[in-house]
Amino acid sequence: MKPQNVLILGAGGVAHVTAHKCAQYNDILGDICIASRTQAKCDKIIASIHRQGHLKEPTRQLTSRQIDATDTEAVVRLIEDTNSGIVLNLAQPFVNMMVLEACLQTGAAYLDTAVHEEDDLICEDPPWYANHEWKRAERCQERGVTAILGAGFDPGVVNAYCALAAKHHFDRIETIDILDVNAGNHGMYFATNFDPEINFREFTIVWSWINREWVCSPVHDEKWVFDFPEVGPQPVHLTGHDEIHSLARFMDVDTIRFWMGFSDHYIKVFNVLNNVGMLSEKPVRTAEGLEVVPLKVLKAVLPDPMSLAPHYKGKTCIGCLVKGEQDGESKELFIYNISDHAACYREVGSQAISYTAGVPPAAAAVLMAQEIWLPNTMVNVEQLDPDPFLDLLEEMGLPTLIEDRTPSLYAN
Ligand code: NDP
């Protein structure tokens, strides 16, 4: 039976965009319920959807609920109450295993956008998915439950770019460099573009897949100035990231690395915060006897990523530089997307980071509802056919562009 009715868990920047996009396709998706720790945030998203006139089929329900997603039984009850066939987990990645368990118990299809995190573990040993999600793959297979892991932009769309490269453009791939730059300006002294807690936890150690082996290096150790289309030369730093942990297993590629763009100012502030201990996930006790986690305090004082949207200018460029061979010839392609902060704000009231991460879960949900992406087991995005996904993303506002960077093209 086609899965229908969508439950969106979380009401942050990413969920805001996903909810807008799901509303625009609710003739296919059915009823939509947005549920989060703070119900008022869900209601704000619903008001924004109505304000923008994005609810395509007005006879379908758009509702909100309060939920603690760490409570599997409560999630099971919510899935049953809302008769949801698709669960889009866009809350913090600490809840992945609890929500996946609820889907296994109810048979609802599951999707997330980040690898599972444990409070007290940071940058887990590779392949990270094997420590949590992949342990449930057999149960998904036995019960015929679809679970699509890491279906945001990176991870997510970039995994589909890798699959696209292997399917249509290369016989053999040697290296994939995933490059993510935000060349925009939010006008604040310092802010992160998505959940600061998750964002900073990424920058602890770096795992890369080099010559078919896992290699560990210190954070921000290697810098490269890459000449991006449209946004020009930008400094990027070697960073650990979720998608390498699945791409290394499912793609036949020698080397896979992830590079994230950081300005010198960002690195300077980051180093100060890190050196004084404000990025620590370990609790400390104040002189007054109050136990606090420095990273959670930092999150509380930094700007909410959603609040950056109205004044954000400039563009993001995220893509995969793929090097390999086709028909015996060397080849180099950059497969990428460009998104404009101000255009995203005009369309859904969000900045481009939330937009690029929030549109793909909605596209994947539509493909699940249409049974085009319904593997009835657990998969990472690169295991699925990239064509229908990238076609739908184009229609939904995230076009795929391809630039041929084969060095021989530039000889003479
Ligand atoms: P936010 O911090 O803005 O939002 C997270 C939301 O989840 C909040 O509404 C929060 O509720 C809710 N939440 C957290 N814990 C629970 C819980 N136990 N029960 C119910 N709700 C909960 O994060 P973002 O929107 O920026 O990011 C969402 C997800 O997307 C994260 O997993 C992030 O890692 C991922 N991401 C993926 C990207 C990709 O390209 N793949 C890019 C960017 C983000 P409340 O506000 O009430 O506390």
Short mmCIF file of C-alpha atoms and ligand atoms in Angstrom, two decimals:
data_model
loop_
_atom_site.label_atom_id
_atom_site.label_comp_id
_atom_site.label_asym_id
_atom_site.label_seq_id
_atom_site.Cartn_x
_atom_site.Cartn_y
_atom_site.Cartn_z
CA MET A 1 0.00 0.00 0.00
CA LYS A 2 1.29 3.48 -0.85
CA PRO A 3 2.48 5.29 2.30
CA GLN A 4 0.49 8.46 2.89
CA ASN A 5 0.18 11.17 5.52
CA VAL A 6 3.39 12.73 6.74
CA LEU A 7 4.61 13.27 10.28
CA ILE A 8 7.39 15.89 10.51
CA LEU A 9 9.39 15.68 13.75
CA GLY A 10 11.17 18.90 14.77
CA ALA A 11 10.26 22.52 14.11
CA GLY A 12 13.63 24.14 13.47
CA GLY A 13 15.06 25.77 10.35
CA VAL A 14 15.15 22.58 8.29
CA ALA A 15 11.66 21.39 9.30
CA HIS A 16 10.27 24.84 8.43
CA VAL A 17 11.35 24.44 4.79
CA THR A 18 10.33 20.77 4.57
CA ALA A 19 6.86 21.59 5.89
CA HIS A 20 6.41 24.37 3.31
CA LYS A 21 7.45 22.04 0.50
CA CYS A 22 5.33 19.12 1.76
CA ALA A 23 2.33 21.48 1.89
CA GLN A 24 2.90 22.34 -1.77
CA TYR A 25 2.68 18.60 -2.59
CA ASN A 26 -0.05 17.61 -0.12
CA ASP A 27 -2.26 16.35 -2.95
CA ILE A 28 0.28 13.47 -3.14
CA LEU A 29 1.38 13.37 0.51
CA GLY A 30 -1.99 13.65 2.28
CA ASP A 31 -2.34 15.02 5.81
CA ILE A 32 0.67 16.66 7.44
CA CYS A 33 1.37 16.83 11.18
CA ILE A 34 4.31 18.84 12.53
CA ALA A 35 5.36 17.72 16.01
CA SER A 36 8.17 19.03 18.16
CA ARG A 37 9.28 19.60 21.74
CA THR A 38 7.76 23.10 21.60
CA GLN A 39 4.35 23.03 19.93
CA ALA A 40 4.28 26.82 19.47
CA LYS A 41 7.15 26.50 16.97
CA CYS A 42 5.06 24.04 14.91
CA ASP A 43 2.15 26.48 14.97
CA LYS A 44 4.45 29.24 13.72
CA ILE A 45 5.39 27.10 10.72
CA ILE A 46 1.73 26.35 10.03
CA ALA A 47 0.92 30.08 10.14
CA SER A 48 3.80 30.74 7.71
CA ILE A 49 2.48 28.07 5.30
CA HIS A 50 -0.98 29.66 5.34
CA ARG A 51 0.48 33.16 4.98
CA GLN A 52 2.42 32.12 1.87
CA GLY A 53 -0.60 30.26 0.46
CA HIS A 54 1.46 27.06 0.19
CA LEU A 55 -1.22 24.54 1.18
CA LYS A 56 -2.02 23.07 -2.23
CA GLU A 57 -5.00 20.89 -1.29
CA PRO A 58 -6.99 22.74 1.41
CA THR A 59 -9.15 19.72 2.29
CA ARG A 60 -6.11 17.86 3.66
CA GLN A 61 -5.20 18.45 7.32
CA LEU A 62 -2.22 20.47 8.52
CA THR A 63 -1.88 20.08 12.30
CA SER A 64 0.65 20.42 15.13
CA ARG A 65 1.44 18.30 18.19
CA GLN A 66 3.80 18.40 21.15
CA ILE A 67 6.18 15.42 21.40
CA ASP A 68 9.34 14.30 23.11
CA ALA A 69 10.86 12.22 20.32
CA THR A 70 13.14 10.37 22.76
CA ASP A 71 9.97 8.65 24.00
CA THR A 72 9.49 5.82 21.48
CA GLU A 73 6.05 4.87 22.84
CA ALA A 74 4.83 8.45 22.45
CA VAL A 75 6.11 8.52 18.85
CA VAL A 76 4.35 5.20 18.15
CA ARG A 77 1.09 6.67 19.52
CA LEU A 78 1.53 9.83 17.44
CA ILE A 79 2.16 7.84 14.24
CA GLU A 80 -0.97 5.80 14.93
CA ASP A 81 -3.14 8.79 15.94
CA THR A 82 -2.19 10.71 12.80
CA ASN A 83 -2.28 7.57 10.63
CA SER A 84 1.10 8.59 9.24
CA GLY A 85 2.80 6.41 6.63
CA ILE A 86 5.93 8.58 6.37
CA VAL A 87 7.99 10.00 9.25
CA LEU A 88 10.47 12.77 8.45
CA ASN A 89 12.83 12.97 11.41
CA LEU A 90 14.14 16.55 11.40
CA ALA A 91 14.72 16.89 15.11
CA GLN A 92 18.22 16.68 16.54
CA PRO A 93 20.10 13.50 15.57
CA PHE A 94 20.11 12.35 19.23
CA VAL A 95 16.58 10.99 18.65
CA ASN A 96 17.24 8.94 15.48
CA MET A 97 17.27 5.52 17.11
CA MET A 98 14.10 6.15 19.13
CA VAL A 99 12.19 7.40 16.08
CA LEU A 100 13.48 4.57 13.86
CA GLU A 101 12.32 2.10 16.52
CA ALA A 102 8.83 3.67 16.43
CA CYS A 103 8.79 3.24 12.64
CA LEU A 104 9.89 -0.39 12.96
CA GLN A 105 7.01 -0.98 15.39
CA THR A 106 4.37 0.75 13.26
CA GLY A 107 5.66 -0.01 9.74
CA ALA A 108 5.84 3.70 8.81
CA ALA A 109 8.60 4.73 6.39
CA TYR A 110 11.48 6.60 8.08
CA LEU A 111 13.79 9.37 6.82
CA ASP A 112 16.46 11.49 8.51
CA THR A 113 19.12 14.01 7.51
CA ALA A 114 22.02 13.28 9.87
CA VAL A 115 23.74 10.25 11.40
CA HIS A 116 22.64 9.31 14.94
CA GLU A 117 24.50 11.05 17.77
CA GLU A 118 24.95 10.04 21.40
CA ASP A 119 25.22 12.91 23.90
CA ASP A 120 28.58 11.80 25.25
CA LEU A 121 30.23 10.61 22.01
CA ILE A 122 31.67 12.92 19.36
CA CYS A 123 32.91 12.11 15.84
CA GLU A 124 32.50 8.36 16.25
CA ASP A 125 34.80 5.81 14.65
CA PRO A 126 34.08 4.98 11.01
CA PRO A 127 31.84 3.85 9.57
CA TRP A 128 29.69 5.80 12.02
CA TYR A 129 26.40 4.40 10.62
CA ALA A 130 27.56 0.90 11.62
CA ASN A 131 27.50 1.90 15.31
CA HIS A 132 23.77 2.75 15.21
CA GLU A 133 21.56 2.81 12.10
CA TRP A 134 22.99 -0.16 10.17
CA LYS A 135 22.50 -2.38 13.25
CA ARG A 136 18.75 -2.07 12.53
CA ALA A 137 19.07 -2.79 8.75
CA GLU A 138 18.20 -6.46 9.12
CA ARG A 139 15.02 -5.66 11.08
CA CYS A 140 14.00 -3.13 8.41
CA GLN A 141 14.56 -5.80 5.76
CA GLU A 142 12.60 -8.46 7.70
CA ARG A 143 9.67 -6.11 8.32
CA GLY A 144 9.75 -4.44 4.91
CA VAL A 145 10.21 -1.01 6.52
CA THR A 146 11.70 1.72 4.33
CA ALA A 147 14.38 3.79 6.09
CA ILE A 148 16.20 6.40 4.01
CA LEU A 149 19.24 7.70 5.89
CA GLY A 150 20.90 11.08 5.48
CA ALA A 151 18.50 12.66 2.98
CA GLY A 152 19.24 16.38 3.42
CA PHE A 153 21.71 18.15 1.14
CA ASP A 154 25.02 17.00 2.62
CA PRO A 155 24.46 14.22 3.47
CA GLY A 156 21.72 13.64 0.91
CA VAL A 157 21.80 15.38 -2.43
CA VAL A 158 25.60 15.08 -2.62
CA ASN A 159 25.21 11.30 -2.22
CA ALA A 160 22.79 11.39 -5.17
CA TYR A 161 25.38 13.42 -7.14
CA CYS A 162 27.89 10.60 -6.50
CA ALA A 163 25.34 8.01 -7.69
CA LEU A 164 24.61 10.19 -10.74
CA ALA A 165 28.34 10.35 -11.57
CA ALA A 166 28.65 6.55 -11.37
CA LYS A 167 25.42 5.92 -13.30
CA HIS A 168 25.87 8.33 -16.22
CA HIS A 169 29.32 9.91 -16.35
CA PHE A 170 32.13 7.57 -15.21
CA ASP A 171 33.27 3.96 -15.73
CA ARG A 172 35.68 4.31 -12.82
CA ILE A 173 35.83 6.97 -10.09
CA GLU A 174 39.14 7.68 -8.36
CA THR A 175 38.32 10.59 -6.07
CA ILE A 176 35.28 12.48 -4.83
CA ASP A 177 35.76 15.80 -3.05
CA ILE A 178 32.53 17.12 -1.56
CA LEU A 179 32.74 20.90 -1.28
CA ASP A 180 30.34 23.03 0.71
CA VAL A 181 30.71 26.80 0.79
CA ASN A 182 28.41 29.46 2.09
CA ALA A 183 29.53 32.65 0.38
CA GLY A 184 26.72 34.59 2.01
CA ASN A 185 26.82 37.23 4.71
CA HIS A 186 24.34 37.36 7.61
CA GLY A 187 25.74 40.57 9.07
CA MET A 188 26.15 39.13 12.60
CA TYR A 189 29.48 39.00 14.46
CA PHE A 190 29.29 35.20 14.71
CA ALA A 191 26.56 32.64 14.05
CA THR A 192 26.13 29.11 12.75
CA ASN A 193 23.78 28.34 9.88
CA PHE A 194 22.13 25.37 11.53
CA ASP A 195 21.86 23.95 15.04
CA PRO A 196 25.12 25.21 16.70
CA GLU A 197 25.30 22.19 18.97
CA ILE A 198 25.36 19.72 16.07
CA ASN A 199 27.43 22.08 13.93
CA PHE A 200 30.30 22.39 16.44
CA ARG A 201 30.28 18.69 17.30
CA GLU A 202 31.24 18.07 13.64
CA PHE A 203 34.51 19.95 14.08
CA THR A 204 36.39 17.78 16.54
CA ILE A 205 38.41 15.28 14.53
CA VAL A 206 38.37 14.56 10.80
CA TRP A 207 37.79 11.11 9.29
CA SER A 208 38.51 10.85 5.55
CA TRP A 209 38.55 7.87 3.14
CA ILE A 210 41.98 7.98 1.52
CA ASN A 211 43.22 5.24 -0.83
CA ARG A 212 40.53 2.90 0.53
CA GLU A 213 41.53 3.37 4.16
CA TRP A 214 40.13 5.50 6.97
CA VAL A 215 42.54 8.28 7.88
CA CYS A 216 42.15 10.51 10.95
CA SER A 217 43.50 14.08 11.07
CA PRO A 218 43.09 17.16 13.29
CA VAL A 219 40.29 19.62 12.55
CA HIS A 220 40.99 22.58 10.21
CA ASP A 221 44.43 21.13 9.50
CA GLU A 222 44.25 21.20 5.70
CA LYS A 223 43.13 24.25 3.72
CA TRP A 224 42.40 24.55 -0.02
CA VAL A 225 41.24 27.56 -2.04
CA PHE A 226 38.73 26.17 -4.52
CA ASP A 227 37.42 28.19 -7.46
CA PHE A 228 33.65 27.70 -7.20
CA PRO A 229 31.24 28.49 -10.03
CA GLU A 230 29.41 31.83 -9.47
CA VAL A 231 30.84 32.51 -5.99
CA GLY A 232 34.52 32.38 -7.06
CA PRO A 233 37.62 31.29 -5.10
CA GLN A 234 36.79 30.38 -1.49
CA PRO A 235 38.89 28.85 1.32
CA VAL A 236 37.68 25.38 2.34
CA HIS A 237 38.97 23.12 5.14
CA LEU A 238 39.12 19.33 5.32
CA THR A 239 36.27 18.28 7.62
CA GLY A 240 34.72 15.03 8.80
CA HIS A 241 31.13 14.48 7.61
CA ASP A 242 28.38 11.83 7.73
CA GLU A 243 28.23 11.04 4.03
CA ILE A 244 31.81 9.77 3.83
CA HIS A 245 30.83 7.01 6.28
CA SER A 246 28.28 5.54 3.86
CA LEU A 247 29.84 6.53 0.51
CA ALA A 248 33.03 4.64 1.46
CA ARG A 249 30.91 1.49 1.77
CA PHE A 250 28.49 1.84 -1.12
CA MET A 251 30.59 3.59 -3.80
CA ASP A 252 33.58 1.93 -5.46
CA VAL A 253 35.91 4.92 -4.99
CA ASP A 254 39.54 5.20 -3.81
CA THR A 255 39.36 8.55 -2.01
CA ILE A 256 36.41 10.53 -0.57
CA ARG A 257 36.91 13.77 1.32
CA PHE A 258 34.67 16.56 2.59
CA TRP A 259 35.64 20.23 2.56
CA MET A 260 33.74 23.02 4.26
CA GLY A 261 34.18 26.72 3.64
CA PHE A 262 35.16 28.84 6.65
CA SER A 263 36.28 32.45 6.65
CA ASP A 264 39.41 33.40 8.59
CA HIS A 265 37.13 35.27 11.02
CA TYR A 266 35.07 32.11 11.65
CA ILE A 267 38.22 30.05 12.30
CA LYS A 268 39.55 32.72 14.70
CA VAL A 269 36.35 32.83 16.79
CA PHE A 270 36.01 29.04 16.63
CA ASN A 271 39.58 28.62 17.96
CA VAL A 272 38.94 31.00 20.86
CA LEU A 273 35.69 29.24 21.83
CA ASN A 274 37.39 25.86 21.51
CA ASN A 275 40.48 26.87 23.48
CA VAL A 276 38.49 28.28 26.39
CA GLY A 277 36.33 25.13 26.55
CA MET A 278 33.03 26.58 25.32
CA LEU A 279 32.65 23.82 22.70
CA SER A 280 32.80 21.03 25.25
CA GLU A 281 29.87 18.60 25.48
CA LYS A 282 31.00 17.57 28.99
CA PRO A 283 29.02 19.09 31.91
CA VAL A 284 30.75 21.53 34.29
CA ARG A 285 29.60 22.84 37.69
CA THR A 286 29.45 26.59 38.33
CA ALA A 287 30.47 28.20 41.65
CA GLU A 288 26.72 28.35 42.46
CA GLY A 289 26.44 24.56 42.10
CA LEU A 290 24.65 24.70 38.74
CA GLU A 291 25.58 21.91 36.32
CA VAL A 292 25.78 23.19 32.71
CA VAL A 293 27.05 21.88 29.38
CA PRO A 294 29.22 24.67 27.83
CA LEU A 295 28.13 23.78 24.27
CA LYS A 296 24.44 23.97 25.22
CA VAL A 297 25.01 27.37 26.89
CA LEU A 298 26.78 28.58 23.75
CA LYS A 299 23.80 27.42 21.65
CA ALA A 300 21.49 29.40 23.92
CA VAL A 301 23.43 32.65 23.46
CA LEU A 302 24.19 32.40 19.73
CA PRO A 303 21.63 33.65 17.20
CA ASP A 304 18.90 31.16 16.26
CA PRO A 305 19.88 30.11 12.69
CA MET A 306 16.32 30.87 11.55
CA SER A 307 16.65 34.49 12.72
CA LEU A 308 19.48 35.10 10.21
CA ALA A 309 17.20 34.65 7.21
CA PRO A 310 15.72 38.16 6.69
CA HIS A 311 19.10 39.87 6.28
CA TYR A 312 21.13 37.14 4.59
CA LYS A 313 22.75 38.13 1.28
CA GLY A 314 24.78 36.02 -1.15
CA LYS A 315 24.80 32.39 -2.25
CA THR A 316 25.74 28.87 -1.25
CA CYS A 317 27.48 26.41 -3.53
CA ILE A 318 27.56 22.72 -2.58
CA GLY A 319 28.77 20.00 -4.88
CA CYS A 320 30.99 17.04 -5.70
CA LEU A 321 34.24 17.28 -7.63
CA VAL A 322 34.50 13.83 -9.21
CA LYS A 323 37.66 12.57 -10.91
CA GLY A 324 37.90 9.32 -12.85
CA GLU A 325 37.64 7.76 -16.30
CA GLN A 326 35.07 7.22 -19.00
CA ASP A 327 35.75 5.28 -22.22
CA GLY A 328 39.43 5.16 -21.31
CA GLU A 329 39.74 8.96 -20.99
CA SER A 330 40.43 10.92 -17.81
CA LYS A 331 37.53 13.09 -16.74
CA GLU A 332 36.74 15.63 -14.03
CA LEU A 333 33.25 16.98 -13.29
CA PHE A 334 31.90 19.35 -10.68
CA ILE A 335 28.25 18.48 -9.97
CA TYR A 336 26.66 21.17 -7.83
CA ASN A 337 23.82 23.43 -6.78
CA ILE A 338 23.77 27.17 -6.19
CA SER A 339 21.20 28.64 -3.83
CA ASP A 340 20.54 32.29 -3.13
CA HIS A 341 19.75 33.28 0.48
CA ALA A 342 17.43 36.16 -0.44
CA ALA A 343 15.50 34.07 -2.98
CA CYS A 344 14.97 31.31 -0.39
CA TYR A 345 13.76 33.91 2.08
CA ARG A 346 11.27 35.34 -0.41
CA GLU A 347 9.92 31.88 -1.19
CA VAL A 348 9.64 30.24 2.25
CA GLY A 349 11.06 32.71 4.80
CA SER A 350 14.33 30.77 5.31
CA GLN A 351 18.03 31.15 4.56
CA ALA A 352 19.70 28.92 1.95
CA ILE A 353 21.32 26.46 4.40
CA SER A 354 17.94 25.49 5.84
CA TYR A 355 16.46 25.55 2.32
CA THR A 356 19.05 23.22 0.78
CA ALA A 357 18.67 20.79 3.72
CA GLY A 358 14.87 21.08 3.96
CA VAL A 359 13.75 20.62 0.35
CA PRO A 360 15.30 17.12 -0.15
CA PRO A 361 13.32 15.38 2.64
CA ALA A 362 10.10 16.69 1.07
CA ALA A 363 11.20 15.47 -2.37
CA ALA A 364 12.09 12.06 -0.93
CA ALA A 365 8.69 11.91 0.81
CA VAL A 366 6.92 12.55 -2.50
CA LEU A 367 8.96 9.74 -4.13
CA MET A 368 8.08 7.43 -1.22
CA ALA A 369 4.38 8.27 -1.55
CA GLN A 370 4.60 7.56 -5.28
CA GLU A 371 6.41 4.25 -4.55
CA ILE A 372 9.32 5.41 -6.73
CA TRP A 373 11.69 5.42 -3.76
CA LEU A 374 10.22 2.70 -1.58
CA PRO A 375 12.92 0.04 -1.08
CA ASN A 376 11.14 -1.58 1.91
CA THR A 377 14.50 -1.80 3.67
CA MET A 378 17.19 0.53 5.03
CA VAL A 379 19.27 2.49 2.49
CA ASN A 380 21.57 5.48 2.24
CA VAL A 381 20.74 7.91 -0.56
CA GLU A 382 23.51 6.75 -2.94
CA GLN A 383 21.90 3.28 -3.05
CA LEU A 384 18.77 4.72 -4.70
CA ASP A 385 18.23 5.81 -8.33
CA PRO A 386 19.38 9.46 -8.38
CA ASP A 387 17.42 10.42 -11.52
CA PRO A 388 13.87 10.83 -10.17
CA PHE A 389 15.20 12.56 -7.04
CA LEU A 390 17.33 15.11 -8.90
CA ASP A 391 14.51 15.73 -11.44
CA LEU A 392 12.05 16.42 -8.64
CA LEU A 393 14.55 18.63 -6.78
CA GLU A 394 14.89 20.71 -9.94
CA GLU A 395 11.12 21.19 -9.97
CA MET A 396 11.12 21.99 -6.24
CA GLY A 397 13.86 24.66 -6.37
CA LEU A 398 17.23 22.87 -6.18
CA PRO A 399 18.54 22.47 -9.75
CA THR A 400 21.61 20.31 -10.46
CA LEU A 401 24.38 21.90 -12.52
CA ILE A 402 27.40 20.16 -14.04
CA GLU A 403 30.68 21.82 -14.99
CA ASP A 404 33.29 19.88 -16.98
CA ARG A 405 36.66 20.54 -15.32
CA THR A 406 38.69 17.96 -17.26
CA PRO A 407 42.21 19.50 -17.34
CA SER A 408 42.74 18.58 -21.04
CA LEU A 409 39.85 20.92 -21.92
CA TYR A 410 41.98 23.79 -20.67
CA ALA A 411 45.25 22.75 -22.36
CA ASN A 412 46.63 25.31 -24.87
P1 NDP B 1 17.16 23.13 14.97
O1 NDP B 1 17.97 23.03 16.22
O2 NDP B 1 16.84 24.45 14.39
O3 NDP B 1 15.79 22.35 15.18
C1 NDP B 1 15.71 21.11 15.81
C2 NDP B 1 14.27 20.90 16.18
O4 NDP B 1 14.15 19.61 16.77
C3 NDP B 1 13.76 21.92 17.19
O5 NDP B 1 12.48 22.33 16.81
C4 NDP B 1 13.72 21.11 18.49
O6 NDP B 1 12.69 21.49 19.35
C5 NDP B 1 13.40 19.74 17.95
N1 NDP B 1 13.81 18.70 18.90
C6 NDP B 1 15.03 18.49 19.43
N2 NDP B 1 14.98 17.46 20.29
C7 NDP B 1 13.70 17.01 20.28
C8 NDP B 1 13.02 15.99 20.98
N3 NDP B 1 13.64 15.20 21.84
N4 NDP B 1 11.71 15.82 20.72
C9 NDP B 1 11.07 16.62 19.85
N5 NDP B 1 11.65 17.62 19.18
C10 NDP B 1 12.95 17.81 19.40
O7 NDP B 1 17.92 22.21 13.89
P2 NDP B 1 17.89 22.33 12.30
O8 NDP B 1 16.51 22.51 11.84
O9 NDP B 1 18.94 23.27 11.89
O10 NDP B 1 18.40 20.86 11.91
C11 NDP B 1 17.52 19.76 11.99
C12 NDP B 1 18.25 18.49 11.59
O11 NDP B 1 18.76 18.61 10.28
C13 NDP B 1 19.46 18.17 12.49
O12 NDP B 1 19.51 16.78 12.66
C14 NDP B 1 20.64 18.62 11.66
O13 NDP B 1 21.81 17.92 11.99
C15 NDP B 1 20.14 18.26 10.27
N6 NDP B 1 20.78 19.03 9.17
C16 NDP B 1 21.11 18.33 8.05
C17 NDP B 1 21.67 18.97 6.97
C18 NDP B 1 21.95 18.22 5.72
O14 NDP B 1 22.23 18.85 4.69
N7 NDP B 1 21.96 16.91 5.71
C19 NDP B 1 21.98 20.40 7.02
C20 NDP B 1 21.49 21.07 8.20
C21 NDP B 1 20.95 20.38 9.24
P3 NDP B 1 12.79 22.80 20.30
O15 NDP B 1 13.13 23.92 19.39
O16 NDP B 1 11.47 22.93 20.91
O17 NDP B 1 13.88 22.51 21.26
#
